[in-house]
Tab-separated table of C-alpha atoms in Angstrom:
chain	number	residue	atom	x	y	z
A	19	UNK	CA	-37.184	66.673	-2.229
A	20	UNK	CA	-35.673	70.211	-1.151
A	21	UNK	CA	-35.922	71.075	2.531
A	22	UNK	CA	-36.285	74.480	3.954
A	23	UNK	CA	-35.466	74.574	7.900
A	24	UNK	CA	-37.383	77.150	9.896
A	25	UNK	CA	-36.287	78.474	13.117
A	26	UNK	CA	-37.810	79.598	16.064
A	27	UNK	CA	-35.941	81.670	18.487
A	28	UNK	CA	-33.010	82.295	16.013
A	29	UNK	CA	-32.127	85.296	17.811
A	30	UNK	CA	-31.694	82.956	21.078
A	31	UNK	CA	-28.214	81.406	21.931
A	32	UNK	CA	-29.250	77.793	20.750
A	33	UNK	CA	-30.988	79.026	18.061
A	34	UNK	CA	-28.184	80.888	16.295
A	35	UNK	CA	-25.736	78.228	16.788
A	36	UNK	CA	-28.385	75.901	15.293
A	37	UNK	CA	-29.049	78.608	12.262
A	38	UNK	CA	-24.816	78.356	11.373
A	39	UNK	CA	-24.197	75.091	12.131
A	40	UNK	CA	-27.020	74.344	9.313
A	41	UNK	CA	-25.642	77.156	6.746
A	42	UNK	CA	-22.196	75.485	7.331
A	43	UNK	CA	-24.020	72.179	5.623
A	44	UNK	CA	-25.424	74.633	2.691
A	45	UNK	CA	-28.894	74.384	4.102
A	46	UNK	CA	-31.648	76.728	3.373
A	47	UNK	CA	-32.786	78.177	6.600
A	48	UNK	CA	-35.837	80.762	7.799
A	49	UNK	CA	-35.928	82.534	10.685
A	50	UNK	CA	-38.772	83.793	12.828
A	51	UNK	CA	-37.751	86.868	15.145
A	52	UNK	CA	-39.923	89.065	16.976
A	53	UNK	CA	-41.062	92.522	15.971
A	54	UNK	CA	-38.472	94.629	16.576
A	55	UNK	CA	-35.956	92.772	17.902
A	56	UNK	CA	-32.670	94.323	16.477
A	57	UNK	CA	-30.613	91.272	17.106
A	58	UNK	CA	-27.404	91.111	14.858
A	59	UNK	CA	-28.549	88.859	11.855
A	60	UNK	CA	-26.810	85.995	10.584
A	61	UNK	CA	-25.676	86.387	6.997
A	62	UNK	CA	-27.900	83.710	4.790
A	63	UNK	CA	-30.572	83.295	7.106
A	64	UNK	CA	-34.206	84.785	5.271
A	65	UNK	CA	-35.766	86.726	8.404
A	66	UNK	CA	-39.640	86.722	8.930
A	67	UNK	CA	-41.104	88.854	11.507
A	68	UNK	CA	-43.844	86.995	13.740
A	69	UNK	CA	-44.681	85.817	16.878
A	70	UNK	CA	-45.253	82.331	18.111
A	71	UNK	CA	-48.455	83.480	20.015
A	72	UNK	CA	-49.950	84.690	17.183
A	73	UNK	CA	-50.620	81.766	14.527
A	74	UNK	CA	-51.714	84.316	11.785
A	75	UNK	CA	-48.333	85.740	11.619
A	76	UNK	CA	-46.897	81.733	11.205
A	77	UNK	CA	-48.533	81.874	7.715
A	78	UNK	CA	-45.893	83.765	5.869
A	79	UNK	CA	-43.379	80.964	6.812
A	80	UNK	CA	-45.227	78.797	4.824
A	81	UNK	CA	-45.033	81.087	1.931
A	82	UNK	CA	-41.454	81.221	2.507
A	83	UNK	CA	-40.991	77.470	2.254
A	84	UNK	CA	-42.916	78.236	-1.395
A	85	UNK	CA	-43.652	74.387	-1.151
A	86	UNK	CA	-40.772	72.883	-0.377
A	87	UNK	CA	-41.000	70.090	2.793
A	88	UNK	CA	-40.638	71.940	6.076
A	89	UNK	CA	-38.211	71.036	8.855
A	90	UNK	CA	-39.642	72.974	11.821
A	91	UNK	CA	-36.784	73.714	14.992
A	92	UNK	CA	-38.363	75.429	17.760
A	93	UNK	CA	-35.947	76.701	19.924
A	94	UNK	CA	-38.341	79.526	21.484
A	95	UNK	CA	-39.147	79.977	24.608
A	96	UNK	CA	-38.873	82.884	27.606
A	97	UNK	CA	-36.462	80.937	30.015
A	98	UNK	CA	-36.001	82.647	33.120
A	99	UNK	CA	-35.167	82.153	37.059
A	100	UNK	CA	-37.128	84.717	38.094
A	101	UNK	CA	-40.503	84.267	40.454
A	102	UNK	CA	-42.495	86.368	37.927
A	103	UNK	CA	-41.981	86.080	34.259
A	104	UNK	CA	-44.689	87.700	32.006
A	105	UNK	CA	-45.919	86.159	28.912
A	106	UNK	CA	-44.076	82.288	29.790
A	107	UNK	CA	-47.176	80.300	29.846
A	108	UNK	CA	-48.405	82.179	26.683
A	109	UNK	CA	-44.875	81.475	24.753
A	110	UNK	CA	-44.156	78.268	26.435
A	111	UNK	CA	-47.710	76.328	25.897
A	112	UNK	CA	-49.721	78.565	23.448
A	113	UNK	CA	-46.604	78.767	21.088
A	114	UNK	CA	-46.080	75.272	21.169
A	115	UNK	CA	-49.722	74.581	20.435
A	116	UNK	CA	-49.519	77.277	17.482
A	117	UNK	CA	-46.580	75.887	15.942
A	118	UNK	CA	-48.233	72.484	16.372
A	119	UNK	CA	-51.422	73.482	14.562
A	120	UNK	CA	-48.723	74.584	11.547
A	121	UNK	CA	-47.475	71.507	11.467
A	122	UNK	CA	-50.417	69.125	11.408
A	123	UNK	CA	-51.839	71.937	8.316
A	124	UNK	CA	-48.643	71.890	6.242
A	125	UNK	CA	-48.595	67.720	6.415
A	126	UNK	CA	-45.227	66.582	5.923
A	127	UNK	CA	-43.457	69.415	8.088
A	128	UNK	CA	-41.126	67.722	10.191
A	129	UNK	CA	-40.983	69.237	13.865
A	130	UNK	CA	-38.226	68.908	16.574
A	131	UNK	CA	-38.843	70.397	19.765
A	132	UNK	CA	-36.553	71.731	22.355
A	133	UNK	CA	-37.733	71.168	25.468
A	134	UNK	CA	-35.788	70.816	28.745
A	135	UNK	CA	-34.725	68.539	31.477
A	136	UNK	CA	-36.045	70.950	33.583
A	137	UNK	CA	-39.576	68.998	31.772
A	138	UNK	CA	-38.570	65.865	33.537
A	139	UNK	CA	-39.973	65.030	36.670
A	140	UNK	CA	-37.318	65.027	39.466
A	141	UNK	CA	-35.818	61.306	40.533
A	142	UNK	CA	-34.696	61.338	44.256
A	143	UNK	CA	-30.874	62.488	44.583
A	144	UNK	CA	-28.177	60.011	43.758
A	145	UNK	CA	-30.482	58.406	40.937
A	146	UNK	CA	-29.365	59.255	37.078
A	147	UNK	CA	-32.604	60.409	35.098
A	148	UNK	CA	-33.123	59.220	31.572
A	149	UNK	CA	-36.153	59.909	29.293
A	150	UNK	CA	-39.458	59.406	30.371
A	151	UNK	CA	-43.084	59.761	28.602
A	152	UNK	CA	-44.834	61.230	31.731
A	153	UNK	CA	-44.831	64.939	31.797
A	154	UNK	CA	-47.029	67.081	33.568
A	155	UNK	CA	-47.292	70.171	35.391
A	156	UNK	CA	-48.037	68.658	38.432
A	157	UNK	CA	-44.884	66.550	38.534
A	158	UNK	CA	-42.177	68.956	38.402
A	159	UNK	CA	-41.505	72.453	40.483
A	160	UNK	CA	-40.970	76.011	39.422
A	161	UNK	CA	-43.106	78.288	36.332
A	162	UNK	CA	-40.632	77.622	33.474
A	163	UNK	CA	-40.484	74.009	34.234
A	164	UNK	CA	-44.103	73.440	34.252
A	165	UNK	CA	-44.548	75.018	31.200
A	166	UNK	CA	-41.733	72.918	29.301
A	167	UNK	CA	-43.610	69.883	30.746
A	168	UNK	CA	-47.260	70.971	29.915
A	169	UNK	CA	-45.847	71.930	26.042
A	170	UNK	CA	-43.813	68.776	25.849
A	171	UNK	CA	-46.425	66.571	26.807
A	172	UNK	CA	-47.906	68.346	24.205
A	173	UNK	CA	-45.744	67.220	21.253
A	174	UNK	CA	-45.746	63.747	22.462
A	175	UNK	CA	-49.374	63.502	22.343
A	176	UNK	CA	-49.413	65.073	18.734
A	177	UNK	CA	-46.626	62.666	17.502
A	178	UNK	CA	-48.885	59.265	19.047
A	179	UNK	CA	-51.355	61.010	16.780
A	180	UNK	CA	-49.060	60.918	13.892
A	181	UNK	CA	-47.378	64.032	13.435
A	182	UNK	CA	-43.407	63.772	12.429
A	183	UNK	CA	-42.478	64.958	15.990
A	184	UNK	CA	-39.290	64.451	18.242
A	185	UNK	CA	-38.234	66.262	21.466
A	186	UNK	CA	-34.665	67.098	23.107
A	187	UNK	CA	-33.927	68.129	26.320
A	188	UNK	CA	-30.695	70.229	26.890
A	189	UNK	CA	-29.734	70.536	30.298
A	190	UNK	CA	-28.055	74.156	31.415
A	191	UNK	CA	-27.034	75.479	28.170
A	192	UNK	CA	-23.155	77.226	28.434
A	193	UNK	CA	-20.164	78.334	25.805
A	194	UNK	CA	-19.100	81.080	23.828
A	195	UNK	CA	-20.840	83.771	21.440
A	196	UNK	CA	-24.524	83.969	23.662
A	197	UNK	CA	-24.880	87.657	23.351
A	198	UNK	CA	-28.162	86.958	24.867
A	199	UNK	CA	-26.952	87.736	29.072
A	200	UNK	CA	-27.815	84.316	29.907
A	201	UNK	CA	-28.069	83.411	33.241
A	202	UNK	CA	-25.242	80.811	33.264
A	203	UNK	CA	-22.828	83.199	30.791
A	204	UNK	CA	-23.626	85.783	33.271
A	205	UNK	CA	-22.877	84.095	36.308
A	206	UNK	CA	-19.323	83.021	34.341
A	207	UNK	CA	-19.033	86.612	33.720
A	208	UNK	CA	-19.679	87.556	37.168
A	209	UNK	CA	-16.716	85.429	38.346
A	210	UNK	CA	-14.468	86.495	35.539
A	211	UNK	CA	-14.933	90.139	36.732
A	212	UNK	CA	-14.366	89.236	40.417
A	213	UNK	CA	-17.796	89.841	41.451
A	214	UNK	CA	-18.543	86.701	43.738
A	215	UNK	CA	-17.947	87.116	47.101
A	216	UNK	CA	-18.153	83.136	48.011
A	217	UNK	CA	-19.283	79.570	46.148
A	218	UNK	CA	-22.568	78.151	47.495
A	219	UNK	CA	-22.890	74.128	47.721
A	220	UNK	CA	-24.984	72.533	44.765
A	221	UNK	CA	-24.699	71.996	41.481
A	222	UNK	CA	-25.908	70.978	38.160
A	223	UNK	CA	-25.553	69.273	34.721
A	224	UNK	CA	-23.944	71.705	31.943
A	225	UNK	CA	-23.635	71.199	28.352
A	226	UNK	CA	-21.824	72.743	25.356
A	227	UNK	CA	-24.367	74.873	23.198
A	228	UNK	CA	-22.624	73.762	20.221
A	229	UNK	CA	-23.139	70.188	21.310
A	230	UNK	CA	-27.156	70.665	21.804
A	231	UNK	CA	-27.084	72.513	18.352
A	232	UNK	CA	-24.660	69.017	16.965
A	233	UNK	CA	-27.783	67.078	18.854
A	234	UNK	CA	-30.749	68.810	17.325
A	235	UNK	CA	-29.586	68.852	14.378
A	236	UNK	CA	-28.638	65.233	14.333
A	237	UNK	CA	-32.521	64.601	15.308
A	238	UNK	CA	-33.982	65.601	12.772
A	239	UNK	CA	-32.432	62.694	10.455
A	240	UNK	CA	-31.695	59.966	13.257
A	241	UNK	CA	-34.496	60.714	15.849
A	242	UNK	CA	-37.277	58.909	15.993
A	243	UNK	CA	-41.206	59.857	15.738
A	244	UNK	CA	-42.621	59.943	19.248
A	245	UNK	CA	-39.428	59.828	20.834
A	246	UNK	CA	-37.359	62.189	23.520
A	247	UNK	CA	-33.560	62.486	24.147
A	248	UNK	CA	-31.493	63.872	26.767
A	249	UNK	CA	-29.052	66.541	25.565
A	250	UNK	CA	-26.923	66.839	28.930
A	251	UNK	CA	-23.381	67.582	29.227
A	252	UNK	CA	-21.868	66.354	33.015
A	253	UNK	CA	-22.770	67.422	36.738
A	254	UNK	CA	-20.338	69.835	38.169
A	255	UNK	CA	-20.674	71.728	41.532
A	256	UNK	CA	-20.194	75.090	42.079
A	257	UNK	CA	-17.246	74.969	43.696
A	258	UNK	CA	-15.949	72.592	40.955
A	259	UNK	CA	-17.206	74.847	38.289
A	260	UNK	CA	-15.226	78.338	39.721
A	261	UNK	CA	-12.206	76.269	40.359
A	262	UNK	CA	-11.733	75.489	36.675
A	263	UNK	CA	-12.653	79.111	36.322
A	264	UNK	CA	-10.054	80.015	38.468
A	265	UNK	CA	-7.352	78.234	36.314
A	266	UNK	CA	-8.594	79.498	33.317
A	267	UNK	CA	-8.936	82.973	33.916
A	268	UNK	CA	-6.439	83.508	37.092
A	269	UNK	CA	-9.224	84.902	39.002
A	270	UNK	CA	-8.843	83.673	42.324
A	271	UNK	CA	-11.713	81.469	43.584
A	272	UNK	CA	-13.752	82.812	46.556
A	273	UNK	CA	-12.793	81.085	49.517
A	274	UNK	CA	-15.580	80.905	51.280
A	275	UNK	CA	-18.540	78.507	50.311
A	276	UNK	CA	-21.979	79.302	51.654
A	277	UNK	CA	-24.499	76.619	52.677
A	278	UNK	CA	-27.479	76.129	50.112
A	279	UNK	CA	-29.947	76.814	52.882
A	280	UNK	CA	-28.518	79.654	53.742
A	281	UNK	CA	-28.339	81.199	50.499
A	282	UNK	CA	-32.311	80.008	49.750
A	283	UNK	CA	-33.379	81.575	52.821
A	284	UNK	CA	-32.393	84.952	51.379
A	285	UNK	CA	-32.831	84.373	47.912
A	286	UNK	CA	-36.187	85.876	47.674
A	287	UNK	CA	-34.424	89.664	49.249
A	288	UNK	CA	-31.638	89.137	46.870
A	289	UNK	CA	-34.114	88.990	43.685
A	290	UNK	CA	-35.914	91.991	44.746
A	291	UNK	CA	-32.089	93.629	45.173
A	292	UNK	CA	-30.714	92.729	41.980
A	293	UNK	CA	-34.265	93.225	39.632
A	294	UNK	CA	-34.194	97.343	41.723
A	295	UNK	CA	-30.640	97.803	41.234
A	296	UNK	CA	-30.326	96.687	37.428
A	297	UNK	CA	-27.938	93.823	38.126
A	298	UNK	CA	-27.982	90.212	36.404
A	299	UNK	CA	-30.519	88.333	38.397
A	300	UNK	CA	-28.915	84.969	39.498
A	301	UNK	CA	-29.826	84.300	43.087
A	302	UNK	CA	-33.853	83.618	42.883
A	303	UNK	CA	-35.516	80.731	44.720
A	304	UNK	CA	-35.945	78.876	41.722
A	305	UNK	CA	-32.236	78.892	41.129
A	306	UNK	CA	-31.312	78.030	44.352
A	307	UNK	CA	-33.671	74.946	44.278
A	308	UNK	CA	-32.117	74.122	40.909
A	309	UNK	CA	-28.547	74.170	42.527
A	310	UNK	CA	-30.084	71.323	44.918
A	311	UNK	CA	-32.097	69.421	42.745
A	312	UNK	CA	-30.770	66.377	41.467
A	313	UNK	CA	-28.919	67.131	38.394
A	314	UNK	CA	-27.705	63.699	37.546
A	315	UNK	CA	-29.339	63.027	33.440
A	316	UNK	CA	-27.966	60.412	31.034
A	317	UNK	CA	-27.402	61.167	27.423
A	318	UNK	CA	-26.593	57.029	26.565
A	319	UNK	CA	-30.103	57.185	24.606
A	320	UNK	CA	-29.007	60.310	22.432
A	321	UNK	CA	-24.803	58.422	21.993
A	322	UNK	CA	-26.484	55.445	20.733
A	323	UNK	CA	-29.296	56.916	18.555
A	324	UNK	CA	-28.496	60.515	17.439
A	325	UNK	CA	-24.226	60.084	17.515
A	326	UNK	CA	-24.593	62.507	20.169
A	327	UNK	CA	-21.131	63.233	22.500
A	328	UNK	CA	-20.404	66.161	24.384
A	329	UNK	CA	-17.213	68.002	24.974
A	330	UNK	CA	-15.187	68.310	28.154
A	331	UNK	CA	-16.796	71.000	30.022
A	332	UNK	CA	-13.277	71.971	30.421
A	333	UNK	CA	-12.558	73.435	27.288
A	334	UNK	CA	-16.139	74.566	27.151
A	335	UNK	CA	-15.720	76.935	29.995
A	336	UNK	CA	-12.075	77.931	28.728
A	337	UNK	CA	-13.590	79.109	25.631
A	338	UNK	CA	-16.414	80.688	27.356
A	339	UNK	CA	-13.736	82.459	29.252
A	340	UNK	CA	-11.777	83.505	26.177
A	341	UNK	CA	-15.208	85.162	24.323
A	342	UNK	CA	-15.674	87.234	27.890
A	343	UNK	CA	-12.655	88.581	28.130
A	344	UNK	CA	-12.229	89.669	24.016
A	345	UNK	CA	-16.048	91.328	24.266
A	346	UNK	CA	-14.429	93.182	27.427
A	347	UNK	CA	-11.272	94.378	25.375
């Protein structure tokens, strides 16, 4: 039977990457984009204008599927490190409820829900975290993490009731071709442009967007319904990250490293200043919390079951810096 691949959030960093890889495999791809979104279109994708928070707009996707079996890849989400973000719960939780209702209505649909490692309850520092089925907003910190945990619980509950759904949990996604101006890309861009006077202590797990896309696509065929898979890369401190970026870009790494407790103390003021000046918002209470949290995640399950094999972070950073420099030139 012929399949059609529907991607929400197709104008986002991961959604675009997944779409391009599916097209290379000669798959039929339908992308859902928000009305008024003028992002560059991908040749070969059929686009539908809609909103995951408005279930009536999703019905056109079934019309476009035209009786073919649907593989639904739900990438759409509000991703933010800011203290206040409008409509995050509406999109990240309400949108998932609408997608689940759509998949239940069109029986036979396969759903891959893109969650986040932020949805996973944090273990004590030094402990390598693995997959869990225990998801709740009360178990995680920050608005983004809470919405992703709540949504993940909804998807896994639906799977336990018979829906053909699996969940993936990417860590911090980086890589070339991020035209969305994501937080991590802007951090690398700021370093390349010499706008980081100092580093900070702490770090996190970062992963190449292309590897996450491969993991998502493999999960369609190889992921077990009702299971979830961590798609992580490796943990790296900010100091080490800047050292690698220095070697790649020729830009000197900051000599000073500010303690995270100090940056956390000033982060509310820094966030307000960044917002007022229109600068990329990089320093917030949530971003500093994340850098000080346990960032150790195992992707062993994904490697065993999905053939997941993330590339070295040095390769990702080198190609990201090259892309940033070419965009600037």
